[in-house]
GROMACS .gro file of C-alpha atoms in nm:
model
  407
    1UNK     CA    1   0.000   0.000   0.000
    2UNK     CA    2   0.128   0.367  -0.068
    3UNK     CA    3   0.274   0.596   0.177
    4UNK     CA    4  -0.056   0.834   0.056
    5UNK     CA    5  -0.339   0.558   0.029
    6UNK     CA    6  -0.567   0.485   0.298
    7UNK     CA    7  -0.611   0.166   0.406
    8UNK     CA    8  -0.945  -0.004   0.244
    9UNK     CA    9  -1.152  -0.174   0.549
   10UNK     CA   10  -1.418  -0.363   0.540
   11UNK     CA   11  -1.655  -0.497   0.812
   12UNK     CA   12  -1.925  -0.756   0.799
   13UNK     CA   13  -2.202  -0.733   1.069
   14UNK     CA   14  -2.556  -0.899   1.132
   15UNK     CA   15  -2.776  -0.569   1.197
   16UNK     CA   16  -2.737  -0.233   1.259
   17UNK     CA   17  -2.634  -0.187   1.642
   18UNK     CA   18  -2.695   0.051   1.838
   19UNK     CA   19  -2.332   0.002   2.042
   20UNK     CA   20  -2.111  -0.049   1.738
   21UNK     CA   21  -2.246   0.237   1.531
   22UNK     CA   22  -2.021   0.490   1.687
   23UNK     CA   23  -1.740   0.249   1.680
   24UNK     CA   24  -1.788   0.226   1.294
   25UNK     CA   25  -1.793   0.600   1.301
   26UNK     CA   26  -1.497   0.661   1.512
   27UNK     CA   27  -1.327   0.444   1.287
   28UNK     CA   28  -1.385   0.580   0.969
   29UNK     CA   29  -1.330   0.877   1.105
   30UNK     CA   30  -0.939   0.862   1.125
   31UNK     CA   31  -0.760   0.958   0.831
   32UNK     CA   32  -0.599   0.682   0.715
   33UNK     CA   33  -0.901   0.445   0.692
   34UNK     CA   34  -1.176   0.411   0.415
   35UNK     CA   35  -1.404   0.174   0.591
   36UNK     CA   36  -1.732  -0.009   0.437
   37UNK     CA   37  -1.963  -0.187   0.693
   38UNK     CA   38  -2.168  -0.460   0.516
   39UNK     CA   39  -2.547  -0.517   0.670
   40UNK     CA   40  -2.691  -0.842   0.628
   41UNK     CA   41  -3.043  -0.803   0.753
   42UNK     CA   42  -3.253  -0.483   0.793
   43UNK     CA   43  -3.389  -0.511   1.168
   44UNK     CA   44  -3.731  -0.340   1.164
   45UNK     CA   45  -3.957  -0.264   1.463
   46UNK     CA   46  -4.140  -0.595   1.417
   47UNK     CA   47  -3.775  -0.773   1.464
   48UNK     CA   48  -3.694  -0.610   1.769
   49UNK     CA   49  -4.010  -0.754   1.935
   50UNK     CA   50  -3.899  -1.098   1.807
   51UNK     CA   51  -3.566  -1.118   1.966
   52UNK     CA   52  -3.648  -1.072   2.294
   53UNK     CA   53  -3.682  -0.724   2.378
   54UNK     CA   54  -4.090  -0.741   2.386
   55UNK     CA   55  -4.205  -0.462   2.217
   56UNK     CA   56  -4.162  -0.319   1.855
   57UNK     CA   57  -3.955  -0.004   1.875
   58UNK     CA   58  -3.668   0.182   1.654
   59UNK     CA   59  -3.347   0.322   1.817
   60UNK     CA   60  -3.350   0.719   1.865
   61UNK     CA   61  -2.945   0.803   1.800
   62UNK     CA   62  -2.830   0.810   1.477
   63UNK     CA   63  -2.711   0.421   1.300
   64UNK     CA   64  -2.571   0.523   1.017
   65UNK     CA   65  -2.409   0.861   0.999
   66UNK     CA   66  -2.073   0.933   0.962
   67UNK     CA   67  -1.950   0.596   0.766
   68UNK     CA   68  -2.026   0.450   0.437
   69UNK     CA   69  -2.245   0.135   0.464
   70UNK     CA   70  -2.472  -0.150   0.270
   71UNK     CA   71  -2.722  -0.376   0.298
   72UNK     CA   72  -2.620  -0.719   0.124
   73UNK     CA   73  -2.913  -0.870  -0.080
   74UNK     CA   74  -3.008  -1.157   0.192
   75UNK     CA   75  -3.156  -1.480   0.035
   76UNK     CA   76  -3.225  -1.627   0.307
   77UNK     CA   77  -3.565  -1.868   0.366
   78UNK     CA   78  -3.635  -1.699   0.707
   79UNK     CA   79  -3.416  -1.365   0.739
   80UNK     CA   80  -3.343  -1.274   1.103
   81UNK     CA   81  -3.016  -1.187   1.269
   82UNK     CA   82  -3.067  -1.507   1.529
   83UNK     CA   83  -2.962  -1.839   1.404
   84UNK     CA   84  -2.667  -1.989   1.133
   85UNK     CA   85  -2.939  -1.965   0.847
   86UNK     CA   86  -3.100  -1.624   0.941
   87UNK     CA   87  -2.828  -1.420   0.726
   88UNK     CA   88  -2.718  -1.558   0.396
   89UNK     CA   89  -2.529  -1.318   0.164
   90UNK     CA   90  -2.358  -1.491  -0.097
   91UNK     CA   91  -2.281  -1.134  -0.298
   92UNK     CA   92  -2.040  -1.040  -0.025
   93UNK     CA   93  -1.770  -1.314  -0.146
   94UNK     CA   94  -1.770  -1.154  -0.494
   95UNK     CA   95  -1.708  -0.863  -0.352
   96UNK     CA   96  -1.445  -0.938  -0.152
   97UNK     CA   97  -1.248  -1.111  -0.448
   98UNK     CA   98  -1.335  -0.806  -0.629
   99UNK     CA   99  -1.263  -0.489  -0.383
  100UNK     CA  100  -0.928  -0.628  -0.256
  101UNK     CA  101  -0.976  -0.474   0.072
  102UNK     CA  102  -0.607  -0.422   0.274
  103UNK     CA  103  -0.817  -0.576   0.598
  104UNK     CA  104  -1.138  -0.747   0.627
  105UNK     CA  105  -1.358  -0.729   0.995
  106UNK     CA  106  -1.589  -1.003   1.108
  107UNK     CA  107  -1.776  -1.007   1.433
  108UNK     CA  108  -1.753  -1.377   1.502
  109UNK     CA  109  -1.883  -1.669   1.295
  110UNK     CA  110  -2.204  -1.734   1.422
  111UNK     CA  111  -2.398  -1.692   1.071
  112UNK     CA  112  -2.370  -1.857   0.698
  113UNK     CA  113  -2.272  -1.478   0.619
  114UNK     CA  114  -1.935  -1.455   0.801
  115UNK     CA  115  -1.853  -1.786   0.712
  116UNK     CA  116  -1.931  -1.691   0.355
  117UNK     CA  117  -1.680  -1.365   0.433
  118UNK     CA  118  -1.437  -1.576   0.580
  119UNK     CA  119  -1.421  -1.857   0.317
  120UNK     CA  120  -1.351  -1.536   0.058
  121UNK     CA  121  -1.109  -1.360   0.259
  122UNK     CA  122  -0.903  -1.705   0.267
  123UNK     CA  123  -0.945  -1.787  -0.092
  124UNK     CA  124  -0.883  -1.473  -0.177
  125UNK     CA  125  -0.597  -1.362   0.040
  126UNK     CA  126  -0.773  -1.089   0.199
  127UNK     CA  127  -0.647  -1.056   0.549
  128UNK     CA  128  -0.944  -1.152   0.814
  129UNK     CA  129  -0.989  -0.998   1.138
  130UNK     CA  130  -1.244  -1.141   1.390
  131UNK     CA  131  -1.397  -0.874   1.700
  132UNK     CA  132  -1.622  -1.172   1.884
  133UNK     CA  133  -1.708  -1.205   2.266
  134UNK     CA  134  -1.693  -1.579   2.324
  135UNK     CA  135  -1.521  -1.717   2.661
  136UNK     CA  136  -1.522  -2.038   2.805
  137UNK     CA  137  -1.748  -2.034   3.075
  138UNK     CA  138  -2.021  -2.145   2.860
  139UNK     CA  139  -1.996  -2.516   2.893
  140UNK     CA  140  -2.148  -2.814   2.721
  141UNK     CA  141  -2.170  -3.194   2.711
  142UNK     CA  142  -1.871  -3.402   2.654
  143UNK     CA  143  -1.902  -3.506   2.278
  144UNK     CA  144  -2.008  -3.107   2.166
  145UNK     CA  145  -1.761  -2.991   2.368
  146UNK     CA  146  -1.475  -3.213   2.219
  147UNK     CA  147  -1.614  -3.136   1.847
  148UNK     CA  148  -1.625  -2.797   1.903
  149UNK     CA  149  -1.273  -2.814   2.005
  150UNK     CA  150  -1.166  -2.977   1.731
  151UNK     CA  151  -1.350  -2.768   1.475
  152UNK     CA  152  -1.208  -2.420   1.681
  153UNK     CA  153  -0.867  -2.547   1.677
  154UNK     CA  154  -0.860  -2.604   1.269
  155UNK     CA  155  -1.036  -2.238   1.226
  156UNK     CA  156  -0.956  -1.977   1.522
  157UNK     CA  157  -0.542  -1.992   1.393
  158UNK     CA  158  -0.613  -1.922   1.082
  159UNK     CA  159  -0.778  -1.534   1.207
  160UNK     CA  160  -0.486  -1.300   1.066
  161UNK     CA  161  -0.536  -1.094   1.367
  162UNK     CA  162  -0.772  -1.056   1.691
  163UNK     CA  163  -0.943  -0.814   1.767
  164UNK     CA  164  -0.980  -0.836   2.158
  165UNK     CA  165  -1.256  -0.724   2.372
  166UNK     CA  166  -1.190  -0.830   2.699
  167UNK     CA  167  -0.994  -1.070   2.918
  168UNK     CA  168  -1.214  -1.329   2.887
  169UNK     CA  169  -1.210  -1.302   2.494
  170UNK     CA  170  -0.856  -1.364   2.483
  171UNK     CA  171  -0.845  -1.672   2.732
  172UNK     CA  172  -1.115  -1.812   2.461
  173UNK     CA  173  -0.867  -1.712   2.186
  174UNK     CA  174  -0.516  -1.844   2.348
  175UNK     CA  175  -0.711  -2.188   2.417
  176UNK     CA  176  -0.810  -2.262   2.090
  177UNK     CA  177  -0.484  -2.171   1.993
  178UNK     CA  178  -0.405  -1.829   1.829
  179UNK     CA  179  -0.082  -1.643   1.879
  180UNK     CA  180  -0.119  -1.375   2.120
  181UNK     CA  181   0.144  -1.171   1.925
  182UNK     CA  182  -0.142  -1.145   1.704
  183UNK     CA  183  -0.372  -1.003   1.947
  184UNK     CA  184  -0.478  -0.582   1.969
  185UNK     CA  185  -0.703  -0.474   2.252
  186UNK     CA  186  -1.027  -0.368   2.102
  187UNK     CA  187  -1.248  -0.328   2.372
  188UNK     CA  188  -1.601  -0.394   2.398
  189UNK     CA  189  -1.717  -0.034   2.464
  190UNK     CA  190  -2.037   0.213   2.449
  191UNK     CA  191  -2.035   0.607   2.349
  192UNK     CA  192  -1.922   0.711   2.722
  193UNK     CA  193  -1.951   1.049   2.629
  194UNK     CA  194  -2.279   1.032   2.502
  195UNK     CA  195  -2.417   0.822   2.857
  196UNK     CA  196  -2.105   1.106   3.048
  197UNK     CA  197  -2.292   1.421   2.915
  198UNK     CA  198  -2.680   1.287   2.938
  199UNK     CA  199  -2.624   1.206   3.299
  200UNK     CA  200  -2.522   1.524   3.381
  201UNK     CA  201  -2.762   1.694   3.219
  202UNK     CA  202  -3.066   1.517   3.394
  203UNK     CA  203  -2.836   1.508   3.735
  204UNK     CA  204  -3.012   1.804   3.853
  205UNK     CA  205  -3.356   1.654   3.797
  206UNK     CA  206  -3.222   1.328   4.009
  207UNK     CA  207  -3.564   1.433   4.200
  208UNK     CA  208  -3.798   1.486   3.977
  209UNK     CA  209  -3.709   1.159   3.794
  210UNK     CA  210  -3.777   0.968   4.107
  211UNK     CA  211  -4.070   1.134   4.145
  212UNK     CA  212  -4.196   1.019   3.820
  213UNK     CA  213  -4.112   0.694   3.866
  214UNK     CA  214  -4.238   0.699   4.226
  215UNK     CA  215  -3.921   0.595   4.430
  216UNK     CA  216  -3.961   0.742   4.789
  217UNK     CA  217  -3.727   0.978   4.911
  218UNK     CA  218  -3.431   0.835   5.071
  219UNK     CA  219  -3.417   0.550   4.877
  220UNK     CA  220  -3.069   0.306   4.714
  221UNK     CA  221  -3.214   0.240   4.397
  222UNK     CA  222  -3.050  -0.065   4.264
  223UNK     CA  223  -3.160  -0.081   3.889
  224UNK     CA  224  -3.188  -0.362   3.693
  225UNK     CA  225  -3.146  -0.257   3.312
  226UNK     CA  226  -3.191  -0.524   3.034
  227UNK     CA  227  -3.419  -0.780   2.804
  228UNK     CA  228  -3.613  -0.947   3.068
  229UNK     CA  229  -3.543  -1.306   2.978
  230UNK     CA  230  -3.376  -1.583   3.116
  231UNK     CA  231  -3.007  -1.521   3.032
  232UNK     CA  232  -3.011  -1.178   3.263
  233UNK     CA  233  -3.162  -1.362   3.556
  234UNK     CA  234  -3.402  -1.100   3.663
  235UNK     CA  235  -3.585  -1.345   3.892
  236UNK     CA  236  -3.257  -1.326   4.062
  237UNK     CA  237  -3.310  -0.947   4.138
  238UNK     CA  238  -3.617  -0.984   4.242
  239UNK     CA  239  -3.580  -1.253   4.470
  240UNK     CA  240  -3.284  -1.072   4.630
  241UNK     CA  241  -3.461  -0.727   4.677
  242UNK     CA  242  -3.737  -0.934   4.887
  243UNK     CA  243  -3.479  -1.028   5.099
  244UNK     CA  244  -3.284  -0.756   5.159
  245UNK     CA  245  -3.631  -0.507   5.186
  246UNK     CA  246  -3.684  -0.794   5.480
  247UNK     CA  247  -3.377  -0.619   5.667
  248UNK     CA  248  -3.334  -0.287   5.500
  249UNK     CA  249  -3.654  -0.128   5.435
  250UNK     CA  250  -3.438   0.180   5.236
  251UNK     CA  251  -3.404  -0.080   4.909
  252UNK     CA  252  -3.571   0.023   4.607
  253UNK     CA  253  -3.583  -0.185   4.250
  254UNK     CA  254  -3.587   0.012   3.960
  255UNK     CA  255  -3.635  -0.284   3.626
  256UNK     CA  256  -3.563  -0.111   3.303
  257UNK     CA  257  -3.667  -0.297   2.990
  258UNK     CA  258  -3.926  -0.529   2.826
  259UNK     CA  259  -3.967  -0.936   2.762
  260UNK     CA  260  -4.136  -1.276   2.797
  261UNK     CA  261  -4.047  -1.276   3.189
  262UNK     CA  262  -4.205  -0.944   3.300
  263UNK     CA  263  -4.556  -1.029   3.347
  264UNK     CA  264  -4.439  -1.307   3.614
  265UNK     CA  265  -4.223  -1.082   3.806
  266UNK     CA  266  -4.492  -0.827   3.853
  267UNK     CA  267  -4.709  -1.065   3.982
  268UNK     CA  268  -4.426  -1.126   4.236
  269UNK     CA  269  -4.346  -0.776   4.303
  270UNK     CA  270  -4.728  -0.749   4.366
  271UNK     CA  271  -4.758  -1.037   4.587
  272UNK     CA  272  -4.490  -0.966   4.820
  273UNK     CA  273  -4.547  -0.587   4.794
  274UNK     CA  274  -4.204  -0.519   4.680
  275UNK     CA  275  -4.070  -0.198   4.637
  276UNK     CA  276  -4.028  -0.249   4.279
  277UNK     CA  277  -4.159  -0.024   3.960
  278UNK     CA  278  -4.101  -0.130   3.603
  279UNK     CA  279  -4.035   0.120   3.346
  280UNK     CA  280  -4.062  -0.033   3.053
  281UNK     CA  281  -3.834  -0.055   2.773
  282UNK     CA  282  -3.655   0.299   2.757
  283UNK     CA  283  -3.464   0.413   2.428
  284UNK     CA  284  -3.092   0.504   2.431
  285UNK     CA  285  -3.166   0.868   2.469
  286UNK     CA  286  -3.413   0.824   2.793
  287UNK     CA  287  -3.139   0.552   2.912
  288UNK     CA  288  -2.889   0.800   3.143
  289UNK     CA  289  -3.271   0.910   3.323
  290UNK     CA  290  -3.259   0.533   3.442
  291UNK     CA  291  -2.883   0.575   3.560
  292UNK     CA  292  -2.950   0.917   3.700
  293UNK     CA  293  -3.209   0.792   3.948
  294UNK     CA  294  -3.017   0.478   4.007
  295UNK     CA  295  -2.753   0.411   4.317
  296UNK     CA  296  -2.619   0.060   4.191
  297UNK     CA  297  -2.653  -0.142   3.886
  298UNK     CA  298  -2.703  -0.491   3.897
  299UNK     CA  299  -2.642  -0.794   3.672
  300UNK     CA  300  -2.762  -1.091   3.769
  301UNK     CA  301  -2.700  -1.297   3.419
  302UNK     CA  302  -2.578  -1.605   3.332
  303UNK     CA  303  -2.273  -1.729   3.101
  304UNK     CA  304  -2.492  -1.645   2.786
  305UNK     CA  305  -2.429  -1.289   2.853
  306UNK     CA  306  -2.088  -1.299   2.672
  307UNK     CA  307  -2.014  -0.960   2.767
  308UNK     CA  308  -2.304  -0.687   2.951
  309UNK     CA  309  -2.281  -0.352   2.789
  310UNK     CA  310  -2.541  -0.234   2.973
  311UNK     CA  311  -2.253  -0.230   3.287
  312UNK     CA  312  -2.033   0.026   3.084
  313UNK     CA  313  -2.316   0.262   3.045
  314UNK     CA  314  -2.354   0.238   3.411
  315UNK     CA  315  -2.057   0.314   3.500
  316UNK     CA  316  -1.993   0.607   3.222
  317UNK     CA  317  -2.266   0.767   3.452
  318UNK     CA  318  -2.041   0.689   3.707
  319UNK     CA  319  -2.235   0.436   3.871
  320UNK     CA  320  -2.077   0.102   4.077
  321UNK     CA  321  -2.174  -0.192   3.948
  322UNK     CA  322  -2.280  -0.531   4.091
  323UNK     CA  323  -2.219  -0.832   3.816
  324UNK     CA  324  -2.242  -1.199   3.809
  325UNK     CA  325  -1.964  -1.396   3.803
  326UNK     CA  326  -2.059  -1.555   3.509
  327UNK     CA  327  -2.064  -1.237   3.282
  328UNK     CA  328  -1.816  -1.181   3.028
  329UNK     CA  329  -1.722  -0.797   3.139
  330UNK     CA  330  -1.701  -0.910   3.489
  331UNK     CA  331  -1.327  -0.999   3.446
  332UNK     CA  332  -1.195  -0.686   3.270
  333UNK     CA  333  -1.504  -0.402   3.457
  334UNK     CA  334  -1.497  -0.536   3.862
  335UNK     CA  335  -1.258  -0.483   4.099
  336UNK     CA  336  -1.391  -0.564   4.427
  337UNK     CA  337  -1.453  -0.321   4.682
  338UNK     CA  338  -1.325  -0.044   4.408
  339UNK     CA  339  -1.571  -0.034   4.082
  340UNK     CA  340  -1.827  -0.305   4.218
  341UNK     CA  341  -1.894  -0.617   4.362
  342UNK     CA  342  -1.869  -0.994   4.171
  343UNK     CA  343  -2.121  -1.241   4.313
  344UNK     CA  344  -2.193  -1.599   4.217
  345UNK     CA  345  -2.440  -1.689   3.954
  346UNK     CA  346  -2.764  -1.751   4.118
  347UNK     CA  347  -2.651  -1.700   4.472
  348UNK     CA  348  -2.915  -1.426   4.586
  349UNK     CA  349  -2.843  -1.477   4.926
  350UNK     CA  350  -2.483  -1.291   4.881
  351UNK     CA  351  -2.622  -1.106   4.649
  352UNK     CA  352  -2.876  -0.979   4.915
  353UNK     CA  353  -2.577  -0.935   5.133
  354UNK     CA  354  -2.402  -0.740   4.896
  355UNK     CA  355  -2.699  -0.505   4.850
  356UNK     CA  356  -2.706  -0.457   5.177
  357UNK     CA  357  -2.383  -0.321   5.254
  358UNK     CA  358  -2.418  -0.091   4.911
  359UNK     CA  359  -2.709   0.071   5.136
  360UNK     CA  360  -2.480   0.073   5.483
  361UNK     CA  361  -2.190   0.246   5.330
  362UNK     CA  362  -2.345   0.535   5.080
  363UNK     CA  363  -1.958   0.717   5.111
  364UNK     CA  364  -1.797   0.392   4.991
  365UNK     CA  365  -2.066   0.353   4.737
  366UNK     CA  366  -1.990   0.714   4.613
  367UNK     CA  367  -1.601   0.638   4.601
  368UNK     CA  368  -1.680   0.327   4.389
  369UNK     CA  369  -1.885   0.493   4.108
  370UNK     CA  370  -1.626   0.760   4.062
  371UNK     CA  371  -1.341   0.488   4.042
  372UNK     CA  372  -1.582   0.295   3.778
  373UNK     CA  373  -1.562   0.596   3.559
  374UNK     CA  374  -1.237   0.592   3.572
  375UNK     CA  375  -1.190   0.247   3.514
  376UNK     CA  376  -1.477   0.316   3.204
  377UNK     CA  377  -1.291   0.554   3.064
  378UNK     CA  378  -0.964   0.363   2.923
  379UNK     CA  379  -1.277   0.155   2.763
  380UNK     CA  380  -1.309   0.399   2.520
  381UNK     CA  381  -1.466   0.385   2.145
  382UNK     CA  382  -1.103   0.571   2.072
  383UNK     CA  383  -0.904   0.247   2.255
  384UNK     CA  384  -1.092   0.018   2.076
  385UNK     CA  385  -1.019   0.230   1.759
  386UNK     CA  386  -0.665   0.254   1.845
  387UNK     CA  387  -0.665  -0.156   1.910
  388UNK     CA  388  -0.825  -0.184   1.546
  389UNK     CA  389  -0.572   0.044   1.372
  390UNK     CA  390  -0.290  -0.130   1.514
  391UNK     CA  391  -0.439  -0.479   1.387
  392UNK     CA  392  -0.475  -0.361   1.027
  393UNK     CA  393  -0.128  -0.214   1.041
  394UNK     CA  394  -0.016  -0.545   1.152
  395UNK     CA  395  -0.220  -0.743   0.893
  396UNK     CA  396  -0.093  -0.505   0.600
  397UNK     CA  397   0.333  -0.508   0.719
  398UNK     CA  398   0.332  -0.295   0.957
  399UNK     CA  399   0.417  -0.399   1.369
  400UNK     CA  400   0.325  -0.277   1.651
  401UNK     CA  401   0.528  -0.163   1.942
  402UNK     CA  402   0.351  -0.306   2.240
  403UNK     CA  403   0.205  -0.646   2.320
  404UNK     CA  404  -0.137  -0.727   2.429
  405UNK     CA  405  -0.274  -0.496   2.721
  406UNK     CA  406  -0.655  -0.538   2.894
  407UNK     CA  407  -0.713  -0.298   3.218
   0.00000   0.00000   0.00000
């Protein structure tokens, strides 16, 4: 490539999301980058009430300003963005083999379309880069297990470079046997100046927001923020506001978001006459309202969640953060007794007793959301930039300086 050229970049992705738009932006925003994201399905409102957040709704910040984009012609029998069949885009190998991009981007290989991207950028020569979230908590019976490890082994070395979002991600990557030398830290991140700047604009309205959502005065809010399905565990929540409410009657629940489990945990919240409100699902710009009026976050979710955005928005509004054990961000986001609190999947009895010394300690709790944001802030859309500019320099001759660096 010439001294003068910019380097030609091209990303596959599922959907339009409302996390890696600014990524995409901030990316083909530097100089030296032309960037092309490729779109294999077009999520309507209809879609987003089919996989799993409840209700039909469209995101309120921009998805596709600032960066050159397509949607691939998907073929398809039943196009969705869940599933191996759901996005089929055959058109994208052809142009692969005919664009000759310097470094091609896939987000994992969970759909015939970036296998169909990766089988081009092999046969073709392109360089591949892969930006997934898989770790290795997620376990399965004996005979899947050992086929998936043979079938990773063959396939995760042959990545040209790694695009790594957390520690967890790069465990995942070393096991199945990629060089770490190729690895670039490419954090899993959110806009943190976007959730940074709403907060403190609704800050002064901390009471009026309560108000609205009818939290008494005097309250620790711990919020629960999320698709209300199984994976987040939000029976957990529930379960362990009942019991610490039994010993600390200054607990509030605040449950942000919409699914198939809702109905059943207001009928709980009703029938132990929790104090509990549901807000219903609330749209990116409403979001920092929910972290305004919150105290704590809380996320209660199994090893499906591969990661947990939803904590780095938290904590951009500079908020501590209580996570599973079994989360994917828990590694790289808590530090105990400075940015949050880990607890074990499931246990709501320490969870309970973690709550409770959140709402025993309000100074501490204070000291811990200001030490998330500062934590939050070296997971930056500009790090994970950085990380991805380093990998295509690295995939196109150059090297980088430094090895492999998380928190």
């Amino acid at each position: 490539m010439a001294k003068t050229d910019k380097y030609r970049v091209g990303i596959i992705a599922t959907h339009p999301i409302q996390y890696y738009a600014p990524w995409y932006r901030a990316l083909a925003n530097r100089p030296e980058v032309k960037l092309k994201v490729f779109y294999c399905h077009h999520q309507g409102p209809e879609d987003h009430a089919r996989s799993e957040f409840g209700i039909p709704f469209a995101w309120d910040i921009p998805l596709f300003d600032g960066y050159e984009h397509v949607f691939l012609r998907n073929v398809a029998r039943h196009p969705a963005v869940f599933g191996f069949f759901g996005c089929d885009t055959p058109d994208i190998m052809r142009i692969i083999y005919e664009k000759r991009f310097d470094a091609f981007i896939t987000h994992g290989w969970r759909t015939k379309s970036n296998w169909q991207a990766i089988d081009a950028c092999w046969r073709s020569g392109t360089p591949i880069l892969v930006r997934g979230d898989s770790y290795l908590l997620a376990r399965h019976i004996f005979l899947k297990q050992w086929m998936k490890y043979i079938t990773h082994r063959w396939f995760i070395p042959k990545f040209d470079a790694y695009l790594v979002v957390g520690k967890r991600a790069r465990d995942y990557y070393l096991y199945y046997g990629a060089q770490e030398k190729k690895m670039f830290f490419a954090p899993h991140t959110v806009d943190n100046d976007f959730f940074a700047a709403h907060k403190a604009a609704f800050q002064p309205e901390r009471e009026n927001i309560r108000n609205i959502w009818k939290i008494p005065k005097g309250s620790v809010v711990f919020l629960f923020a999320g698709k209300i399905v199984p994976k987040k565990r939000p029976h957990d929540f529930i379960n362990a506001i009942k019991m610490t409410y039994n010993r600390c009657r200054q607990i509030f629940g605040l449950v942000v978001g919409d699914g198939y489990f809702r109905n059943s945990l207001e009928r709980k919240v009703k029938k132990y006459n929790l104090p509990v409100v549901f807000t219903g699902f609330l749209n990116q710009s409403d979001m920092p309202k929910a972290y305004t009026a919150a105290d704590v976050l809380v996320l209660p979710s199994d090893a499906v969640e591969t990661w947990g955005l939803v904590v780095n928005e938290a904590m951009a509004c500079a908020l501590p953060a209580i996570v599973s054990n079994k989360a994917g961000c828990t590694s790289d986001l808590i530090i105990s007794g400075e940015t949050g609190e880990e607890f074990r999947c499931g246990d709501t009895r320490q969870l309970s007793g973690i709550m409770e010394r959140f709402i025993l300690d309000p100074e501490k709790r204070e000291n811990m959301g200001k030490k998330a944001k500062e934590l939050i802030d070296r997971y930056s859309i500009a790090a994970s930039v950085d990380g991805a500019l380093q990998a295509i320099k690295y995939v196109t001759g150059k090297r980088r300086e430094e090895p492999f660096a998380g928190r």
